[in-house]
CSV table of C-alpha atoms and ligand atoms in Angstrom, one decimal:
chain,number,residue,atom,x,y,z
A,1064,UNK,CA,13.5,-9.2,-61.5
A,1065,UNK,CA,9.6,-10.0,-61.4
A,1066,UNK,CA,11.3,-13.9,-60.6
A,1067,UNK,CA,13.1,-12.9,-58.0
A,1068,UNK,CA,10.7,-10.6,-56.3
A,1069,UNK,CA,8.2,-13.8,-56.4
A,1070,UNK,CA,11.0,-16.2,-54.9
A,1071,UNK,CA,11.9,-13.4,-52.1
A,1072,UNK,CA,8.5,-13.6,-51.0
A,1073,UNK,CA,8.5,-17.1,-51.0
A,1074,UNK,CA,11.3,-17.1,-49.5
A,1075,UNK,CA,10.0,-14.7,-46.5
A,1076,UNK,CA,7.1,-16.9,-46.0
A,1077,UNK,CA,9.0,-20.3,-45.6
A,1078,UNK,CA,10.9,-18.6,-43.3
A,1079,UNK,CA,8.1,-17.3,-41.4
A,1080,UNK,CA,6.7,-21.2,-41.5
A,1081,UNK,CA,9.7,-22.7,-39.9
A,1082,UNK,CA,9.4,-19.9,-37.4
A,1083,UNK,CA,6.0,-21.1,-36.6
A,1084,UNK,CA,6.5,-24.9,-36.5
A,1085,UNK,CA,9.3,-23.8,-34.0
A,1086,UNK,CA,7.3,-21.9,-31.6
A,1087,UNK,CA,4.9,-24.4,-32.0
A,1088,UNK,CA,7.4,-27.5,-31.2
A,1089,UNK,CA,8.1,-25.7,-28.5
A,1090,UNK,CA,5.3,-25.1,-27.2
A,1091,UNK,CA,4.3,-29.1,-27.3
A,1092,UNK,CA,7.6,-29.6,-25.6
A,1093,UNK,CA,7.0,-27.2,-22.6
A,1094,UNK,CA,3.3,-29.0,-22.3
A,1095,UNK,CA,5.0,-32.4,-22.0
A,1096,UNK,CA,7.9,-31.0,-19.7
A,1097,UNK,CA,5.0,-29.5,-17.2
A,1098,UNK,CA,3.7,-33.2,-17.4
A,1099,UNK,CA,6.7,-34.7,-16.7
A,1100,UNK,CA,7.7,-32.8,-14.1
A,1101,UNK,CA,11.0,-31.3,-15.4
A,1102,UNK,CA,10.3,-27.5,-14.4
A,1103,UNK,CA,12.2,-27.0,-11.0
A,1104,UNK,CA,12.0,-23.9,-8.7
A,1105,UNK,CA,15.7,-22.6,-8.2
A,1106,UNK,CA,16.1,-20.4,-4.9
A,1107,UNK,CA,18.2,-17.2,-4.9
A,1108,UNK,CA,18.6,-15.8,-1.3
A,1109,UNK,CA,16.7,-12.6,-0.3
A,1110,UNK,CA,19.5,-11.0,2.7
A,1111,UNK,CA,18.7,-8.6,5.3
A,1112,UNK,CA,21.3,-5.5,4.3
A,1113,UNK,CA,22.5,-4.9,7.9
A,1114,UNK,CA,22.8,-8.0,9.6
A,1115,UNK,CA,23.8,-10.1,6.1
A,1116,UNK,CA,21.4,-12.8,7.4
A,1117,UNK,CA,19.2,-14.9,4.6
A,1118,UNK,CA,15.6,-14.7,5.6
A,1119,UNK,CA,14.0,-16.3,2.3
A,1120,UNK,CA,14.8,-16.5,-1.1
A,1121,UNK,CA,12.8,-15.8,-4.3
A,1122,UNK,CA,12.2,-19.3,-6.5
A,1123,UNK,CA,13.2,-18.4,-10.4
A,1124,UNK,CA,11.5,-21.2,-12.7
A,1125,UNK,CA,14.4,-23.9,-14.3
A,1126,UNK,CA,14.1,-26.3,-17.0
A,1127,UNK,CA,15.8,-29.5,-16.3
A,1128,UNK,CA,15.4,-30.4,-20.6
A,1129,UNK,CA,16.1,-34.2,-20.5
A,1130,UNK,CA,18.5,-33.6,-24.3
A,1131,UNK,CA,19.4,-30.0,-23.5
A,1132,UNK,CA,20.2,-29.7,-20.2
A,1133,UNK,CA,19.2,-26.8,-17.6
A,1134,UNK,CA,17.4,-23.9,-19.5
A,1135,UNK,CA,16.5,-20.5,-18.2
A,1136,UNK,CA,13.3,-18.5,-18.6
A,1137,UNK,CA,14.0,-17.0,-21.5
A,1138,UNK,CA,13.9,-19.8,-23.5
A,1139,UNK,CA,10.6,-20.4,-22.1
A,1140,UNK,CA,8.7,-17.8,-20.1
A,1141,UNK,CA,7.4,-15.9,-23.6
A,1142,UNK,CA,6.1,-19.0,-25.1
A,1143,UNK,CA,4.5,-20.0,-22.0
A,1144,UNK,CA,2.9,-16.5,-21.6
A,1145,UNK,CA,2.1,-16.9,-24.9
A,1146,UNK,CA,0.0,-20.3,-25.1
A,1147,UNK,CA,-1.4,-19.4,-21.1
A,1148,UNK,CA,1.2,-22.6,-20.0
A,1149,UNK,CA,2.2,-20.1,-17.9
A,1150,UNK,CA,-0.6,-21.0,-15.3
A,1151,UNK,CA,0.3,-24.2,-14.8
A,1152,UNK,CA,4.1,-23.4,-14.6
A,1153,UNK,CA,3.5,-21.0,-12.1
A,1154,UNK,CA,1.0,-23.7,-9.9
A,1155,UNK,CA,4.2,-26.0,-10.3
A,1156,UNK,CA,6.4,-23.8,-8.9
A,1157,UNK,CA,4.4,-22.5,-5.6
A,1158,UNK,CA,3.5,-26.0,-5.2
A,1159,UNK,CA,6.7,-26.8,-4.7
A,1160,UNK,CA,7.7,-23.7,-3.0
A,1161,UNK,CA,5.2,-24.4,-0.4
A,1162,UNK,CA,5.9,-28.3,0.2
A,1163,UNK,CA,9.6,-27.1,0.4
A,1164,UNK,CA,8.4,-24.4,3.4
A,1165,UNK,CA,6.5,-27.0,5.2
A,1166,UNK,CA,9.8,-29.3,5.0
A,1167,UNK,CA,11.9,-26.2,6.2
A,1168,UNK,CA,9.4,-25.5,9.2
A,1169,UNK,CA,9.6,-29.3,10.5
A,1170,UNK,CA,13.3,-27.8,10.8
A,1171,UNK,CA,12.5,-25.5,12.5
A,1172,UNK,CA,13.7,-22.9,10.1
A,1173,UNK,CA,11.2,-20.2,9.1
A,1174,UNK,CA,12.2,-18.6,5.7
A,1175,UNK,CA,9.3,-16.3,3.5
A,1176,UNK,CA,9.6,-16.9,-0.2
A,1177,UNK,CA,8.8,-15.2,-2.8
A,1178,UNK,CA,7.3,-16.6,-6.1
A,1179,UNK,CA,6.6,-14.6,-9.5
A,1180,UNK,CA,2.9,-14.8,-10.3
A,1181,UNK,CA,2.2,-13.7,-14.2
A,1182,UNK,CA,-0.1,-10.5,-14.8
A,1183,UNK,CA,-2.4,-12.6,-17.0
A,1184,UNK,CA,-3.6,-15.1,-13.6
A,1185,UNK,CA,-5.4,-12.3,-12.9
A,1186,UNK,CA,-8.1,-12.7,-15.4
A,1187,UNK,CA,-8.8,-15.9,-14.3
A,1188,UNK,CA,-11.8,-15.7,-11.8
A,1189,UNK,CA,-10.5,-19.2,-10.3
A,1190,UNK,CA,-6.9,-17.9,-9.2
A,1191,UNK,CA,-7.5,-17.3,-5.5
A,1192,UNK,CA,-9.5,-20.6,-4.8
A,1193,UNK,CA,-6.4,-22.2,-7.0
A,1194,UNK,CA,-4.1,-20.9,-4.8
A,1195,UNK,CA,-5.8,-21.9,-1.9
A,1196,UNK,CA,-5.9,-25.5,-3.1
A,1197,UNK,CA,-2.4,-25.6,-3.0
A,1198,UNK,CA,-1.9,-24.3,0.1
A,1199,UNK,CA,-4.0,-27.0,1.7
A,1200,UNK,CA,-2.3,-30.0,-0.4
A,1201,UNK,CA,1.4,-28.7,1.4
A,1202,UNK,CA,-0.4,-27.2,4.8
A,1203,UNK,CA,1.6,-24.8,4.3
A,1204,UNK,CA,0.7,-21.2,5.8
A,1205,UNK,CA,0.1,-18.2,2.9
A,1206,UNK,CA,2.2,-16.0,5.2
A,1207,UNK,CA,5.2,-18.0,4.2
A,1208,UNK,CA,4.4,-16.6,1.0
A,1209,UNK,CA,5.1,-13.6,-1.2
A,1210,UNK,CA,3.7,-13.1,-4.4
A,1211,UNK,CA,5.5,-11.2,-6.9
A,1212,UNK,CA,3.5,-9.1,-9.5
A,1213,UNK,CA,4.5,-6.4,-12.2
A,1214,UNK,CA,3.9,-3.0,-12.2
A,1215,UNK,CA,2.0,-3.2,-16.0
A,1216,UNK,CA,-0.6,-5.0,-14.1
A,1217,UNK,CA,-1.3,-2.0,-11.6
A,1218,UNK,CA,-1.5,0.4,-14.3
A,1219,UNK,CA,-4.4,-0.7,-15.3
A,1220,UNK,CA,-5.8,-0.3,-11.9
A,1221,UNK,CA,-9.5,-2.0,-12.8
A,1222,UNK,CA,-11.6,-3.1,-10.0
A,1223,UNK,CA,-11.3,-6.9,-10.3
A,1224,UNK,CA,-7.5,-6.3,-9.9
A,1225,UNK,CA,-7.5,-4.6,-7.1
A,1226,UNK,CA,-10.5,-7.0,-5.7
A,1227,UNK,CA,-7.8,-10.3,-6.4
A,1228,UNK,CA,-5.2,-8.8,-4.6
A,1229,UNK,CA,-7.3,-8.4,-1.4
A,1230,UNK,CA,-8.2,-11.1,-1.6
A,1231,UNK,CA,-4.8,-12.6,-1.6
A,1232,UNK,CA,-4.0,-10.4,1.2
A,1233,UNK,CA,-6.7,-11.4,3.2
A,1234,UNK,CA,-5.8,-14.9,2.7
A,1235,UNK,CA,-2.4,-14.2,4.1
A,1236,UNK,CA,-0.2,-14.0,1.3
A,1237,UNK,CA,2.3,-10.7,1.2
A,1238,UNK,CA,2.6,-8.8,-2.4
A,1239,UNK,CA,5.5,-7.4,-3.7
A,1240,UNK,CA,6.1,-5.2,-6.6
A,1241,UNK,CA,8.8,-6.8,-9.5
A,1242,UNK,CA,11.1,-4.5,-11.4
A,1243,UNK,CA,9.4,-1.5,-9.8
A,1244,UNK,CA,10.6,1.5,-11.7
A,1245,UNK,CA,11.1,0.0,-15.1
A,1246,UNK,CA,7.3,0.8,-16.2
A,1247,UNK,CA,5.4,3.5,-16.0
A,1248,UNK,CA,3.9,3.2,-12.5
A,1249,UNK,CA,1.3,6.1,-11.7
A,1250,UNK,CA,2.4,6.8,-8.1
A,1251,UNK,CA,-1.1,7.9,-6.8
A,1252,UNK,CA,-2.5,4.6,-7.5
A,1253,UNK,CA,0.4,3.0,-5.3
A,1254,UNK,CA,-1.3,3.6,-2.1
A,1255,UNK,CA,-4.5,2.6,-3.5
A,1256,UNK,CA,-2.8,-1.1,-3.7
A,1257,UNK,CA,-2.5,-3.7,-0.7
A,1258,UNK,CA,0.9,-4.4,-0.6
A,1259,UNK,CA,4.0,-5.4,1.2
A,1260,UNK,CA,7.4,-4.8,-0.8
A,1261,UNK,CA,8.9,-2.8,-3.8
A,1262,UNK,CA,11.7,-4.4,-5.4
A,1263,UNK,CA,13.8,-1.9,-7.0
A,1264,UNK,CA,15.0,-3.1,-10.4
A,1265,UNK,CA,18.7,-4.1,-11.2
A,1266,UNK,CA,18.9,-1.6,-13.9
A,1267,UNK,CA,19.0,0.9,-10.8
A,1268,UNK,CA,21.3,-0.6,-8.6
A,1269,UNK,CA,23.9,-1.0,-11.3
A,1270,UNK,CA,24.8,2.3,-11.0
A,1271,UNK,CA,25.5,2.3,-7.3
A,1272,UNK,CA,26.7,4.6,-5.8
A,1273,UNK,CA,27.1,7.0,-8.2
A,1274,UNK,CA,24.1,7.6,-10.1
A,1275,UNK,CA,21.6,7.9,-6.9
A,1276,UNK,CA,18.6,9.8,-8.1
A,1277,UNK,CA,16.3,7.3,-8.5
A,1278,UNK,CA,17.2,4.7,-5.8
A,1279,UNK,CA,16.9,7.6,-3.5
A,1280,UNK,CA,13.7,8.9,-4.9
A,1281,UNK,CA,12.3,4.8,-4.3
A,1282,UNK,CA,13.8,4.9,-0.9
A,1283,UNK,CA,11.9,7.6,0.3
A,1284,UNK,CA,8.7,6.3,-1.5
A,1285,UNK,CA,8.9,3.2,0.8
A,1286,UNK,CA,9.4,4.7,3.9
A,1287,UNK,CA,6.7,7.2,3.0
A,1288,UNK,CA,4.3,4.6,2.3
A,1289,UNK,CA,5.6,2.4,5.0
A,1290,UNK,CA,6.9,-0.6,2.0
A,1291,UNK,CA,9.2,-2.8,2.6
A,1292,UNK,CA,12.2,-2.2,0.0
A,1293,UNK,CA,13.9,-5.5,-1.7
A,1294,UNK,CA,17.0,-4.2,-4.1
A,1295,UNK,CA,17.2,-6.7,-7.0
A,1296,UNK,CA,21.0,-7.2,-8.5
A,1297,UNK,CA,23.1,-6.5,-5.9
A,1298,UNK,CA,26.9,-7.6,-7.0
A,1299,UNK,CA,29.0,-5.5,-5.3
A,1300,UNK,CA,29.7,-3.5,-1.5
A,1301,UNK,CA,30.0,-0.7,-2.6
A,1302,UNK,CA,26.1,-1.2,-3.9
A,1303,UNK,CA,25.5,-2.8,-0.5
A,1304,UNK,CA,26.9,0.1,1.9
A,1305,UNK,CA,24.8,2.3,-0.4
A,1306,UNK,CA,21.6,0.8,0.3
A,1307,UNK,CA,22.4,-0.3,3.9
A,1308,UNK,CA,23.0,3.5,4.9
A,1309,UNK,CA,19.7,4.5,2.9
A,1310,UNK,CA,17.9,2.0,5.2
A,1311,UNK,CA,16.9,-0.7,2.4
A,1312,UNK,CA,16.0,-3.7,4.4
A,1313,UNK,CA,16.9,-6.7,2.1
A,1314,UNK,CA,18.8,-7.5,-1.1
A,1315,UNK,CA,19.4,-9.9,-3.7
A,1316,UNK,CA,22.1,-10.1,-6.0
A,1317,UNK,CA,25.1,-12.3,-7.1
A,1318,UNK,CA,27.0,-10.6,-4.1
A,1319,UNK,CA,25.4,-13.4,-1.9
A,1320,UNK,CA,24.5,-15.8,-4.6
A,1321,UNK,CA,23.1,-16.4,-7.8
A,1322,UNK,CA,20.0,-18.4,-7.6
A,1323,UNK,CA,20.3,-22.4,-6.6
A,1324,UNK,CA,18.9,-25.8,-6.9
A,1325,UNK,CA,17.3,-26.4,-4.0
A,1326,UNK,CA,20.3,-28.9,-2.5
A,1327,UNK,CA,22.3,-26.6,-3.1
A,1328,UNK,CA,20.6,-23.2,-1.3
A,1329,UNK,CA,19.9,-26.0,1.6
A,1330,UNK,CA,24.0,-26.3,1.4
A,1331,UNK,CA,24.0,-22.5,1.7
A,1332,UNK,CA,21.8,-22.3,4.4
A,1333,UNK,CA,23.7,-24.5,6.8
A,1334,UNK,CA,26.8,-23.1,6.1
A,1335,UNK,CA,25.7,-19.3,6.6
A,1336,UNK,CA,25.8,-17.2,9.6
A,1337,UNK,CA,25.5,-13.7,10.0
A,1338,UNK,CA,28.5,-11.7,9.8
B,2336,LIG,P1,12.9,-11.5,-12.2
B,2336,LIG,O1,11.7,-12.0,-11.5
B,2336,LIG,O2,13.1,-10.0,-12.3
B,2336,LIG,O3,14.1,-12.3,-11.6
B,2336,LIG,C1,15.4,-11.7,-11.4
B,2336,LIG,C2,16.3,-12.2,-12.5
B,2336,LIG,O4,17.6,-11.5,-12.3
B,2336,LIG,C3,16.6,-13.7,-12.4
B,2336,LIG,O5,16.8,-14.1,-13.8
B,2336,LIG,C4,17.9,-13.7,-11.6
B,2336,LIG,O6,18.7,-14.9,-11.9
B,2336,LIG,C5,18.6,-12.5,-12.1
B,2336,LIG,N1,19.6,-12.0,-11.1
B,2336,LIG,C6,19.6,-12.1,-9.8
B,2336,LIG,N2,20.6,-11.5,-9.2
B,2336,LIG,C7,21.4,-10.9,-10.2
B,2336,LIG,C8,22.6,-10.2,-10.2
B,2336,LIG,O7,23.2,-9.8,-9.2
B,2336,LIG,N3,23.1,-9.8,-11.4
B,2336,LIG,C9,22.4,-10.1,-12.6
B,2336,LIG,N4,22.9,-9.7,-13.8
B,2336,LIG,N5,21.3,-10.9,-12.6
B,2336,LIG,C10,20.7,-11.2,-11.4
B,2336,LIG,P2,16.1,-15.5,-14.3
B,2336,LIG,O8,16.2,-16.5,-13.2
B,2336,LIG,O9,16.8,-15.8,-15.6
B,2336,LIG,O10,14.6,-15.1,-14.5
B,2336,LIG,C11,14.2,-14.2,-15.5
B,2336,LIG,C12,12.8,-13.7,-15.4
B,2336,LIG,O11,11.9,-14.8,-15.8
B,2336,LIG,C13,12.4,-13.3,-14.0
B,2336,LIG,O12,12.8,-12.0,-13.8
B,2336,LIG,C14,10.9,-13.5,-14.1
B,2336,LIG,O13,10.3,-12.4,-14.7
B,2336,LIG,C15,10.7,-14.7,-15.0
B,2336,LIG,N6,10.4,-15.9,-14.2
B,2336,LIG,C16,11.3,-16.8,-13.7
B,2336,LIG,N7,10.7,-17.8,-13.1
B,2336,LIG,C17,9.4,-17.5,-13.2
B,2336,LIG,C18,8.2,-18.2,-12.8
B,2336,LIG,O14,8.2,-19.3,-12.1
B,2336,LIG,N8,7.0,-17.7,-13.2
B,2336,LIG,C19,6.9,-16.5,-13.9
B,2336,LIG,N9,5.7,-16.0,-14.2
B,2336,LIG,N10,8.0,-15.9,-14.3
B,2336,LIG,C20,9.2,-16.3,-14.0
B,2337,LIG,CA1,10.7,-11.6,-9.6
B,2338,LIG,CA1,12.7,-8.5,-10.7
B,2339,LIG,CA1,12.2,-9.1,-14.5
């Protein structure tokens, strides 16, 4: 018995090991995909509720894996927030978010999109003058822009947070709140914050239009404040005549599309017109 308690333990730690050496391959995989240029920003439309128009899109992070074809974030995101990769996956993505906006505006199409901006960028001192580089490199205007942050990050409403984002809003950039309702989000401090949009979480709109409470409660909270309101996971009309008569401005959701390689939303584009 003594044998076999020894070997279990052995056992656990091998395990453990190989868990390890796998994070960690990973990890030096991610680091030589960033320098390869295999992370792509996909573009899922953001839709104005009444006039079904698409006035942006929100760009979702892809892995074009050169043996294992196109991953998602979550076979990445964690190990990336992990190892602080994540900053330089993020700089990838606006940067091409914002050369993409210039192209769009030589088009003469003005879209805003949104980009999601990890809560630890904003103990880095050097995030708004980073942000500001890339700007310059695409001359592309901030206002183009929405950043996308995560309620955990206002709840620890310290000064230096609040200090970043205005300075991100005075350098033109709008601010939107991810997933809002899924943490706990201390509602006095809401108003206290510089921003532009809530984004109600799918978990909420899932239950459309029969369990109400809470998308209700948010609507009012926007209007109240004066917020802009973004539901996330719309997939169906019943969902969408909800929120259009509760006077959400804009949606996202597989009922207009799930998010696209970037031919492929430009595809989109020219094809859509407002019913
Ligand atoms: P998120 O920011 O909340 O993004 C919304 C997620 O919901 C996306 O998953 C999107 O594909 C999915 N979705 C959109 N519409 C629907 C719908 O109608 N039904 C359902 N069931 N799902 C829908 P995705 O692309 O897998 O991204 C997962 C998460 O990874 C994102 O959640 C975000 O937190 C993170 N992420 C993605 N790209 C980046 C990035 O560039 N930087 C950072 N920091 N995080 C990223
Ligand atoms: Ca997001
Ligand atoms: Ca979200
Ligand atoms: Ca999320």
């Amino acid at each position: 018995a003594k044998d076999a308690g020894r070997n279990g333990i052995q056992f656990y730690d091998e395990a453990m090991d190989a868990r390890a050496r796998t994070r960690l391959a990973l990890e030096y995989e991610i680091r030589r995909g960033l320098e390869n240029g295999e992370f792509e920003a996909f573009y899922q439309p953001r839709v104005d509720c009444l006039t079904g128009e698409i006035i942006g899109a929100e760009a979702l992070a892809r892995w074009r894996h050169p043996e294992r074809g196109l991953l998602f974030p979550d076979s990445f995101i964690p190990v990336c927030e992990e190892s602080g990769l994540i900053r330089e996956l993020d700089r990838q993505i606006l940067a091409q978010v914002a050369r993409q906006l210039s192209r769009w505006a030589a088009q003469g199409r003005v879209l805003q999109v949104s980009v999601n901006l990890s809560a630890s960028q904003f103990g880095d001192p050097q995030l708004a003058a980073s942000l500001q580089g890339i700007l310059q490199e695409s001359a592309c205007p901030a206002q183009r822009i929405e950043l996308e942050i995560t309620e955990s990050l206002l709840l620890a409403h310290d000064q230096h947070t609040l200090d970043t984002l205005a300075s991100l809003r005075a350098m033109g950039f709008a601010v939107a709140i991810d997933d809002f309702g899924t943490g706990y989000s201390n509602l006095a401090y809401l108003q206290n914050y510089p921003l532009n949009t809530l984004k109600i979480d799918r978990s909420f709109i899932s239950g459309l239009p029969q369990s109400s409470a809470i998308p209700e409660l948010i609507t009012s909270l926007c209007r109240i404040l004066s917020l802009n309101m973004v539901a996330e996971g719309v997939e169906n009309h019943a969902q969408l005549d909800w929120l259009r008569q509760q006077g959400c401005q804009q949606y996202q959701g597989y009922l207009c599309s799930r998010p696209l390689s970037l031919a492929h939303f430009n595809e989109l584009l020219e094809h859509s017109t407002a019913p």
